[in-house]
Amino acid sequence: AKLGPLAASPFSTGEEKTGYKAVTTYNNFYEFGTDKGDPVENAGRLATRPWTVRVEGLAGKPRTFDIDELLRFAPLEERIYRMRCVEGWSMVIPWVGFPLASLLKRVEPLGSAKYVEFVTHYDPQVMSRRQVLDWPYTEGLRLDEALHPLTILTVGLYGEVLPNQNGAPVRLVVPWKYGFKSVKSIVTIRLTEKQPATAWNKAARHEYGFYSNVNPQVDHPRWSQATERRIGEIRKRPTLMFNGYAEQVASLYQGMDLRANF
Amino acid sequence: MTTTPRMPGRVWIGWIKAVLFALCLLPALRLALGWQDDALGANPIETITRASGEWTLNFLLITLAVTPLRRLSGLNWLLRLRRMLGLFAFAYGCAHLATYLWLDQFFDWPAIAHDILKRPFITVGFAALVLMTPLALTSNAWSIRHLGGRRWQALHRSVYGIAILGVVHYWWLVKADVREPMLYAFALAWLLGMRAWWREQERRRQQSMPPPVPPFKGRVIRIVPTDK
């Protein structure tokens, strides 16, 4: 189904978009299987209506939003972003969504709120029952990262409603971080004072840090992060600092040791 | 009534080998055609890397299954297929390495050296392939003759260690879901365990046997010392 009308965004890249087929058939969504082809096979079982997103925690006005309300919550924008996976491949994807900041501001974060925790849907009836990760999948951002204008809640891609395998009905997209930070099928957004635990960090503490900013200088024990393969291309290309969004986000990490805070 | 011979004739073995050879080429053929038709998914290089690696392990396990199968079935001629299967394991291993060096890294030697030295799963996989090379090079009658059967066999027993390295390579590569490498580990443990069991049985059998009695005929005459 078409979404629209969509506003263009100055944050969009003019790079060639990765084809719709690749974007919707090559996915990491471990709740539906660990093979890249599993999510498109299995995610059809997920019912995306009714669906609510609870925004809670250290907020003046915590609230539960119905998904159809979220779709009309703010003007939808098309954001064509680079997406860099920690496994060394990347895509250019035309997402449809709105800034997470507009939702967070609506619930009025308290001064004590320092972080945002994201909890995703987990239903053993339709998802994998094997404990590959500690379900439900959780992620987190620092509050200033969550409020950054590049950070969006996403409800579509290629101008259409988000396919299930891509995280329907609503997901996060944080383009300067490795893809696993951009959680899918969100049910709870919680403002917290302490840094929340994250799924991959719990699974392998030395491999996946809380920040997980795209950084070609900080090697991952499994993959070199210096280069990446853009899906659809043969030769690798150099990976850019903060996935090419350094101009917008580098100031968030001023004075921080990015090797220690990987 | 006809009796089936234990050993198929020369011609039959030739046919069996030819068919097996063609079968062993199928995975490679499928990848080649898939590459040509752009049918290997969104990340074809990853598909080829994975498939060639999995077939290397498959052929290693199939090769290691020959001896147990032969023992259990009594089909001794199976042994005559083992060399080809082992060489296919090496060939798929070489294809796996070539995919990594060429398609994946495009001969970026500093990055490759860094990978081999710093990433344990690549270190182990690379070591396994290096160790397979002498086995592949000595997989011929000339080498058996020149090394002598005993030494040749000792050298080729290193395939047990190589297979373990191969499974470890797969295990360490996987991010979180180790189900598939675990299947390989179980299969390998089974194949090696059977050998250990048989060897132990053989050792016990030899131990419990009385020392060989020389065959003789006639009566035993005891020689007793005469001085009391």
Coordinates of C-alpha atoms in Angstrom, one line a residue:
Chain A
A1 CA 0.0 0.0 0.0
K2 CA 1.2 3.5 -0.9
L3 CA 2.1 6.0 1.8
G4 CA 1.8 9.6 1.0
P5 CA 2.2 12.4 0.4
L6 CA 5.9 12.3 1.3
A7 CA 8.1 15.3 1.9
A8 CA 11.6 15.2 0.6
S9 CA 14.4 15.6 3.2
P10 CA 17.7 17.5 3.0
F11 CA 19.2 14.5 4.8
S12 CA 18.6 12.2 1.9
T13 CA 21.6 11.0 -0.1
G14 CA 21.7 11.2 -3.9
E15 CA 23.5 7.8 -4.1
E16 CA 22.0 5.1 -6.2
K17 CA 19.3 3.2 -4.3
T18 CA 19.6 -0.5 -3.6
G19 CA 16.9 -2.4 -5.5
Y20 CA 13.6 -3.1 -3.7
K21 CA 14.1 -6.8 -4.1
A22 CA 17.4 -6.8 -2.3
V23 CA 16.2 -4.6 0.4
T24 CA 13.2 -6.9 1.1
T25 CA 14.8 -10.3 0.6
Y26 CA 18.2 -9.9 2.3
N27 CA 17.4 -9.2 5.9
N28 CA 18.7 -9.8 9.4
F29 CA 15.7 -10.3 11.6
Y30 CA 16.8 -13.2 13.8
E31 CA 13.3 -13.6 15.4
F32 CA 12.3 -15.1 12.0
G33 CA 15.5 -17.1 11.4
T34 CA 19.2 -16.5 11.1
D35 CA 19.5 -16.9 7.4
K36 CA 19.2 -13.7 5.3
G37 CA 16.4 -15.3 3.3
D38 CA 14.4 -16.5 6.4
P39 CA 12.7 -13.2 7.3
V40 CA 11.0 -12.8 3.9
E41 CA 9.8 -16.5 4.2
N42 CA 8.5 -16.3 7.7
A43 CA 7.7 -12.7 8.7
G44 CA 4.3 -12.9 6.9
R45 CA 3.0 -14.7 10.0
L46 CA 3.3 -11.5 12.0
A47 CA 0.1 -9.6 12.5
T48 CA 0.8 -5.9 12.4
R49 CA -2.8 -4.9 13.4
P50 CA -3.8 -4.2 16.1
W51 CA -0.5 -2.7 17.3
T52 CA 0.4 -0.2 19.9
V53 CA 3.6 1.5 20.9
R54 CA 3.9 2.4 24.6
V55 CA 6.1 5.4 25.3
E56 CA 6.9 5.3 29.0
G57 CA 9.6 5.7 31.7
L58 CA 10.9 9.0 32.8
A59 CA 8.3 11.1 31.0
G60 CA 5.9 13.7 32.1
K61 CA 3.1 12.3 29.9
P62 CA 3.7 8.6 29.2
R63 CA 1.3 7.3 26.6
T64 CA 0.3 4.4 24.4
F65 CA 0.0 5.2 20.7
D66 CA -2.0 3.2 18.3
I67 CA -0.1 2.4 15.1
D68 CA -2.7 4.2 12.9
E69 CA -2.3 7.2 15.1
L70 CA 1.5 7.0 14.6
L71 CA 1.1 6.9 10.9
R72 CA -0.7 10.3 11.1
F73 CA 1.4 11.6 14.0
A74 CA 3.8 13.8 11.9
P75 CA 4.2 14.6 8.3
L76 CA 5.8 11.6 6.6
E77 CA 9.2 12.2 5.0
E78 CA 11.2 10.1 2.6
R79 CA 14.7 9.7 3.9
I80 CA 17.2 8.0 1.6
Y81 CA 19.9 6.7 4.0
R82 CA 23.0 4.6 3.7
M83 CA 22.6 1.5 5.9
R84 CA 25.8 -0.2 7.0
C85 CA 25.6 -3.7 8.5
V86 CA 28.3 -4.7 11.1
E87 CA 28.9 -7.8 8.8
G88 CA 30.5 -5.6 6.2
W89 CA 27.8 -4.9 3.6
S90 CA 25.7 -1.8 3.0
M91 CA 22.6 -0.6 1.2
V92 CA 21.0 2.7 0.2
I93 CA 17.4 2.6 1.3
P94 CA 14.5 5.1 0.8
W95 CA 12.8 4.9 4.2
V96 CA 9.6 6.6 5.1
G97 CA 9.1 8.0 8.5
F98 CA 9.4 11.0 10.9
P99 CA 11.9 12.1 13.5
L100 CA 11.8 10.1 16.7
A101 CA 12.3 13.5 18.5
S102 CA 8.8 14.6 17.6
L103 CA 7.3 11.5 19.4
L104 CA 9.6 11.8 22.4
K105 CA 8.9 15.5 22.9
R106 CA 5.2 14.7 23.0
V107 CA 5.6 12.6 26.2
E108 CA 7.8 15.3 27.8
P109 CA 11.0 13.6 28.9
L110 CA 12.0 14.4 32.5
G111 CA 15.3 16.0 33.3
S112 CA 16.5 12.7 34.8
A113 CA 16.0 10.9 31.5
K114 CA 19.4 10.1 30.0
Y115 CA 18.8 7.2 27.7
V116 CA 16.1 5.6 25.6
E117 CA 15.4 1.9 25.6
F118 CA 13.7 0.1 22.8
V119 CA 11.9 -3.1 23.2
T120 CA 10.7 -5.1 20.2
H121 CA 7.8 -7.5 19.7
Y122 CA 8.4 -11.1 20.6
D123 CA 5.8 -13.7 20.0
P124 CA 6.9 -17.3 20.2
Q125 CA 3.7 -18.3 18.3
V126 CA 5.0 -16.8 15.1
M127 CA 8.7 -16.2 15.8
S128 CA 11.7 -18.5 16.5
R129 CA 11.6 -20.2 19.9
R130 CA 15.3 -20.9 19.9
Q131 CA 17.2 -18.6 22.2
V132 CA 19.6 -17.3 19.6
L133 CA 19.5 -14.0 21.4
D134 CA 17.9 -13.0 24.7
W135 CA 14.3 -12.2 23.4
P136 CA 12.7 -9.8 23.3
Y137 CA 15.4 -7.9 21.3
T138 CA 16.3 -4.7 23.0
E139 CA 18.4 -1.7 22.0
G140 CA 19.3 1.7 23.4
L141 CA 20.4 5.2 22.5
R142 CA 21.6 8.1 24.5
L143 CA 18.8 10.7 24.8
D144 CA 20.7 13.2 22.6
E145 CA 21.2 10.5 19.9
A146 CA 17.5 9.6 20.1
L147 CA 16.6 13.3 19.7
H148 CA 19.0 13.9 16.8
P149 CA 17.1 14.9 13.6
L150 CA 18.7 12.0 11.6
T151 CA 17.1 9.4 14.0
I152 CA 13.7 8.4 12.6
L153 CA 10.8 6.1 13.4
T154 CA 10.2 4.3 10.1
V155 CA 6.9 3.1 8.8
G156 CA 7.7 2.5 5.1
L157 CA 10.2 2.1 2.4
Y158 CA 10.1 2.8 -1.3
G159 CA 7.0 4.9 -0.7
E160 CA 5.1 1.9 0.6
V161 CA 4.1 0.4 3.9
L162 CA 7.0 -1.3 5.6
P163 CA 7.1 -5.0 4.7
N164 CA 7.1 -7.3 7.7
Q165 CA 10.6 -8.6 7.1
N166 CA 11.9 -5.0 7.3
G167 CA 10.4 -4.5 10.8
A168 CA 6.7 -3.6 10.3
P169 CA 4.7 -1.8 11.5
V170 CA 7.2 0.6 13.0
R171 CA 11.0 0.5 13.4
L172 CA 13.9 2.7 14.3
V173 CA 16.5 3.9 11.8
V174 CA 19.8 5.4 13.1
P175 CA 21.9 5.8 10.0
W176 CA 25.3 6.5 11.5
K177 CA 25.2 3.3 13.6
Y178 CA 25.6 -0.4 12.5
G179 CA 22.3 -1.8 11.3
F180 CA 21.5 -3.9 14.4
K181 CA 20.9 -0.7 16.4
S182 CA 17.9 0.1 14.2
V183 CA 15.4 -2.2 15.9
K184 CA 12.4 -3.6 14.2
S185 CA 8.7 -4.0 15.2
I186 CA 8.9 -1.8 18.2
V187 CA 6.4 -2.2 21.1
T188 CA 7.9 -0.1 23.9
I189 CA 10.0 3.0 24.0
R190 CA 11.3 3.7 27.5
L191 CA 13.1 6.8 28.9
T192 CA 15.6 5.7 31.5
E193 CA 18.3 7.1 33.6
K194 CA 20.7 4.2 33.3
Q195 CA 22.2 2.9 30.1
P196 CA 19.9 0.1 28.9
A197 CA 21.2 -3.4 28.2
T198 CA 21.2 -4.2 24.5
A199 CA 20.6 -7.6 22.9
W200 CA 23.9 -8.0 21.0
N201 CA 26.0 -6.6 23.8
K202 CA 24.5 -9.2 26.1
A203 CA 25.3 -11.9 23.5
A204 CA 28.9 -10.9 22.9
R205 CA 30.1 -8.0 25.1
H206 CA 33.5 -7.6 23.4
E207 CA 32.1 -7.5 19.9
Y208 CA 29.1 -5.2 20.1
G209 CA 29.4 -2.1 22.2
F210 CA 26.6 0.2 23.3
Y211 CA 27.4 2.9 20.8
S212 CA 28.2 0.8 17.8
N213 CA 28.8 3.8 15.7
V214 CA 30.1 3.0 12.2
N215 CA 33.8 3.5 12.5
P216 CA 36.3 2.2 9.9
Q217 CA 39.2 2.7 12.4
V218 CA 37.7 0.4 15.1
D219 CA 38.1 -3.2 14.0
H220 CA 35.5 -5.8 14.9
P221 CA 37.0 -9.2 15.9
R222 CA 35.1 -10.9 13.2
W223 CA 35.0 -8.4 10.3
S224 CA 37.2 -5.6 9.1
Q225 CA 35.2 -2.4 9.3
A226 CA 37.6 -0.5 7.0
T227 CA 35.7 -1.5 3.9
E228 CA 32.2 -2.6 2.9
R229 CA 30.4 -4.2 0.0
R230 CA 27.5 -2.2 -1.3
I231 CA 24.8 -4.8 -2.2
G232 CA 24.8 -5.0 -5.9
E233 CA 28.4 -4.2 -6.3
I234 CA 31.4 -6.6 -6.6
R235 CA 34.3 -4.5 -5.4
K236 CA 34.4 -3.2 -1.8
R237 CA 34.4 0.5 -1.0
P238 CA 36.0 2.3 2.0
T239 CA 33.7 2.7 4.9
L240 CA 33.1 6.3 6.0
M241 CA 33.4 7.6 9.6
F242 CA 29.9 7.6 11.1
N243 CA 28.7 6.0 7.8
G244 CA 29.2 9.4 6.1
Y245 CA 27.1 11.3 8.6
A246 CA 30.1 12.7 10.5
E247 CA 29.2 16.3 9.7
Q248 CA 25.8 15.9 11.4
V249 CA 26.7 13.7 14.4
A250 CA 30.5 13.9 15.2
S251 CA 29.7 16.7 17.7
L252 CA 27.7 14.2 19.8
Y253 CA 30.9 12.4 20.6
Q254 CA 33.3 15.3 21.2
G255 CA 36.1 14.3 23.6
M256 CA 35.0 10.7 23.7
D257 CA 37.4 7.8 23.2
L258 CA 35.6 6.0 20.4
R259 CA 37.9 3.0 20.7
A260 CA 36.9 2.5 24.3
N261 CA 33.2 3.4 23.6
F262 CA 32.9 1.3 20.6
Chain B
M1 CA 21.9 -69.5 -7.8
T2 CA 24.3 -66.7 -8.5
T3 CA 26.7 -65.3 -6.0
T4 CA 27.5 -61.6 -6.0
P5 CA 31.1 -60.9 -6.2
R6 CA 32.5 -58.8 -3.3
M7 CA 34.4 -56.6 -5.7
P8 CA 32.8 -55.1 -8.8
G9 CA 35.0 -55.5 -11.8
R10 CA 37.4 -52.9 -13.2
V11 CA 34.8 -51.6 -15.7
W12 CA 32.2 -51.1 -13.0
I13 CA 34.6 -49.2 -10.7
G14 CA 35.4 -47.0 -13.7
W15 CA 31.7 -46.2 -14.2
I16 CA 31.1 -45.6 -10.5
K17 CA 34.0 -43.2 -10.4
A18 CA 32.8 -41.3 -13.4
V19 CA 29.3 -40.9 -12.0
L20 CA 30.7 -39.9 -8.6
F21 CA 33.0 -37.4 -10.3
A22 CA 30.1 -35.7 -12.1
L23 CA 28.0 -35.7 -8.9
C24 CA 30.9 -34.0 -7.0
L25 CA 31.0 -31.3 -9.6
L26 CA 27.3 -30.4 -9.3
P27 CA 27.6 -27.9 -6.4
A28 CA 30.3 -26.0 -8.3
L29 CA 28.2 -26.1 -11.5
R30 CA 25.1 -24.8 -9.6
L31 CA 27.1 -21.9 -8.3
A32 CA 28.6 -21.1 -11.7
L33 CA 25.2 -21.1 -13.4
G34 CA 23.7 -19.1 -10.6
W35 CA 26.4 -16.5 -11.0
Q36 CA 25.7 -16.3 -14.7
D37 CA 22.0 -16.0 -14.2
D38 CA 22.3 -13.6 -11.2
A39 CA 20.4 -16.1 -9.2
L40 CA 22.6 -16.2 -6.1
G41 CA 20.6 -13.7 -4.1
A42 CA 21.4 -10.1 -3.1
N43 CA 25.0 -10.9 -2.0
P44 CA 26.3 -13.5 -4.5
I45 CA 29.9 -13.4 -3.2
E46 CA 28.7 -14.3 0.3
T47 CA 26.6 -17.1 -1.2
I48 CA 29.6 -18.5 -3.1
T49 CA 31.9 -18.2 0.0
R50 CA 29.4 -20.0 2.2
A51 CA 28.6 -22.7 -0.3
S52 CA 32.2 -23.5 -1.2
G53 CA 33.1 -23.6 2.5
E54 CA 30.2 -25.9 3.3
W55 CA 31.0 -28.2 0.5
T56 CA 34.6 -28.4 1.7
L57 CA 33.4 -29.6 5.0
N58 CA 30.8 -31.9 3.4
F59 CA 33.5 -33.6 1.4
L60 CA 35.9 -33.9 4.3
L61 CA 33.1 -35.6 6.3
I62 CA 32.2 -37.8 3.3
T63 CA 35.8 -38.8 2.9
L64 CA 36.0 -39.6 6.6
A65 CA 32.9 -41.7 6.3
V66 CA 34.4 -44.1 3.7
T67 CA 36.3 -46.2 6.2
P68 CA 33.4 -46.7 8.7
L69 CA 31.0 -47.4 5.8
R70 CA 33.4 -50.0 4.4
R71 CA 33.8 -51.7 7.8
L72 CA 30.1 -51.7 8.5
S73 CA 29.0 -52.8 5.1
G74 CA 31.9 -55.0 4.0
L75 CA 32.0 -53.2 0.7
N76 CA 35.7 -53.0 0.4
W77 CA 35.7 -51.4 -3.0
L78 CA 34.4 -48.1 -1.4
L79 CA 38.0 -47.5 -0.4
R80 CA 38.8 -47.0 -4.1
L81 CA 36.5 -43.9 -4.1
R82 CA 38.2 -42.2 -1.2
R83 CA 41.0 -40.5 -3.0
M84 CA 38.7 -38.7 -5.3
L85 CA 36.4 -37.6 -2.5
G86 CA 39.4 -36.2 -0.5
L87 CA 40.7 -34.4 -3.6
F88 CA 37.3 -32.8 -4.1
A89 CA 37.4 -31.6 -0.4
F90 CA 40.7 -29.9 -1.3
A91 CA 39.3 -28.5 -4.6
Y92 CA 36.3 -26.9 -2.9
G93 CA 38.7 -25.6 -0.2
C94 CA 40.8 -24.0 -2.9
A95 CA 37.7 -22.5 -4.5
H96 CA 36.6 -21.2 -1.0
L97 CA 40.0 -19.5 -0.5
A98 CA 40.1 -18.2 -4.1
T99 CA 36.6 -16.7 -3.6
Y100 CA 37.9 -14.9 -0.5
L101 CA 41.2 -13.7 -2.0
W102 CA 39.7 -12.7 -5.4
L103 CA 36.0 -11.9 -5.2
D104 CA 35.8 -10.8 -1.6
Q105 CA 39.1 -9.1 -0.9
F106 CA 40.2 -8.4 -4.5
F107 CA 43.8 -9.3 -3.7
D108 CA 44.0 -6.5 -1.0
W109 CA 47.1 -8.3 0.5
P110 CA 47.5 -6.0 3.6
A111 CA 43.8 -6.6 4.5
I112 CA 44.2 -10.3 3.8
A113 CA 47.4 -10.6 6.0
H114 CA 45.6 -8.7 8.7
D115 CA 42.6 -11.1 8.5
I116 CA 44.8 -14.2 8.7
L117 CA 46.8 -12.9 11.6
K118 CA 44.1 -11.2 13.6
R119 CA 40.8 -13.0 13.0
P120 CA 40.9 -16.4 14.7
F121 CA 38.3 -18.0 12.5
I122 CA 40.3 -17.0 9.4
T123 CA 43.6 -18.1 11.0
V124 CA 42.1 -21.5 11.7
G125 CA 40.5 -21.9 8.2
F126 CA 43.6 -20.8 6.4
A127 CA 45.7 -23.3 8.5
A128 CA 43.3 -26.1 7.7
L129 CA 43.7 -25.5 3.9
V130 CA 47.5 -25.2 4.2
L131 CA 47.7 -28.5 6.1
M132 CA 45.5 -30.1 3.4
T133 CA 47.9 -29.3 0.7
P134 CA 50.6 -32.0 1.4
L135 CA 47.8 -34.5 1.6
A136 CA 46.5 -33.5 -1.8
L137 CA 50.0 -33.5 -3.3
T138 CA 50.6 -37.0 -2.0
S139 CA 47.3 -38.5 -3.1
N140 CA 48.9 -40.7 -5.8
A141 CA 50.4 -44.1 -6.1
W142 CA 53.9 -42.7 -6.7
S143 CA 53.8 -41.0 -3.3
I144 CA 52.6 -44.0 -1.5
R145 CA 55.4 -46.1 -3.0
H146 CA 58.1 -43.5 -2.2
L147 CA 56.9 -42.6 1.3
G148 CA 56.1 -46.2 2.2
G149 CA 52.7 -47.2 3.4
R150 CA 53.2 -46.6 7.0
R151 CA 54.6 -43.1 6.7
W152 CA 52.0 -42.2 4.1
Q153 CA 49.2 -43.3 6.3
A154 CA 50.6 -41.4 9.3
L155 CA 50.7 -38.3 7.1
H156 CA 47.2 -38.8 5.9
R157 CA 45.8 -39.3 9.4
S158 CA 46.4 -35.6 9.9
V159 CA 43.0 -35.2 8.1
Y160 CA 41.4 -35.8 11.5
G161 CA 43.0 -32.6 12.8
I162 CA 42.2 -30.8 9.6
A163 CA 38.6 -31.6 9.8
I164 CA 38.5 -30.4 13.4
L165 CA 40.0 -27.1 12.3
G166 CA 37.5 -26.9 9.6
V167 CA 34.5 -27.2 12.0
V168 CA 36.1 -24.7 14.4
H169 CA 36.5 -22.3 11.5
Y170 CA 32.8 -22.5 10.8
W171 CA 31.8 -22.3 14.5
W172 CA 33.9 -19.2 15.1
L173 CA 32.5 -17.5 12.0
V174 CA 28.9 -17.7 13.1
K175 CA 27.6 -14.7 15.0
A176 CA 25.1 -16.3 17.3
D177 CA 23.2 -19.2 15.8
V178 CA 25.7 -22.2 16.1
R179 CA 23.1 -24.8 15.1
E180 CA 24.7 -25.6 11.8
P181 CA 28.3 -25.8 12.9
M182 CA 27.0 -27.9 15.8
L183 CA 25.6 -30.4 13.3
Y184 CA 29.0 -30.6 11.6
A185 CA 30.7 -31.0 15.0
F186 CA 28.4 -33.9 15.9
A187 CA 28.9 -35.7 12.6
L188 CA 32.7 -35.3 12.9
A189 CA 32.7 -36.4 16.5
W190 CA 30.7 -39.5 15.5
L191 CA 33.1 -40.3 12.6
L192 CA 36.2 -39.9 14.8
G193 CA 34.6 -41.5 17.8
M194 CA 33.9 -44.7 15.8
R195 CA 37.6 -44.9 14.9
A196 CA 38.7 -44.4 18.5
W197 CA 36.2 -47.1 19.6
W198 CA 37.4 -49.6 17.0
R199 CA 41.0 -48.8 17.9
E200 CA 40.4 -49.3 21.6
Q201 CA 38.5 -52.6 20.8
E202 CA 41.5 -53.8 18.8
R203 CA 43.9 -52.9 21.6
R204 CA 41.9 -54.8 24.2
R205 CA 41.5 -57.8 21.9
Q206 CA 45.2 -58.0 21.5
Q207 CA 45.8 -57.5 25.2
S208 CA 43.4 -60.3 26.2
M209 CA 44.8 -62.7 23.8
P210 CA 47.3 -65.2 25.2
P211 CA 50.7 -65.0 23.7
P212 CA 50.8 -67.0 20.6
V213 CA 51.5 -70.7 21.1
P214 CA 53.9 -72.2 18.6
P215 CA 52.3 -75.0 16.7
F216 CA 53.9 -78.4 17.5
K217 CA 53.1 -82.0 17.3
G218 CA 53.8 -84.9 19.6
R219 CA 54.0 -85.2 23.3
V220 CA 55.3 -82.7 25.8
I221 CA 58.3 -84.0 27.6
R222 CA 59.0 -82.1 30.8
I223 CA 62.5 -81.5 31.7
V224 CA 62.8 -81.7 35.4
P225 CA 66.1 -80.9 37.2
T226 CA 67.5 -84.1 38.6
D227 CA 69.2 -82.8 41.6
K228 CA 66.8 -82.7 44.5

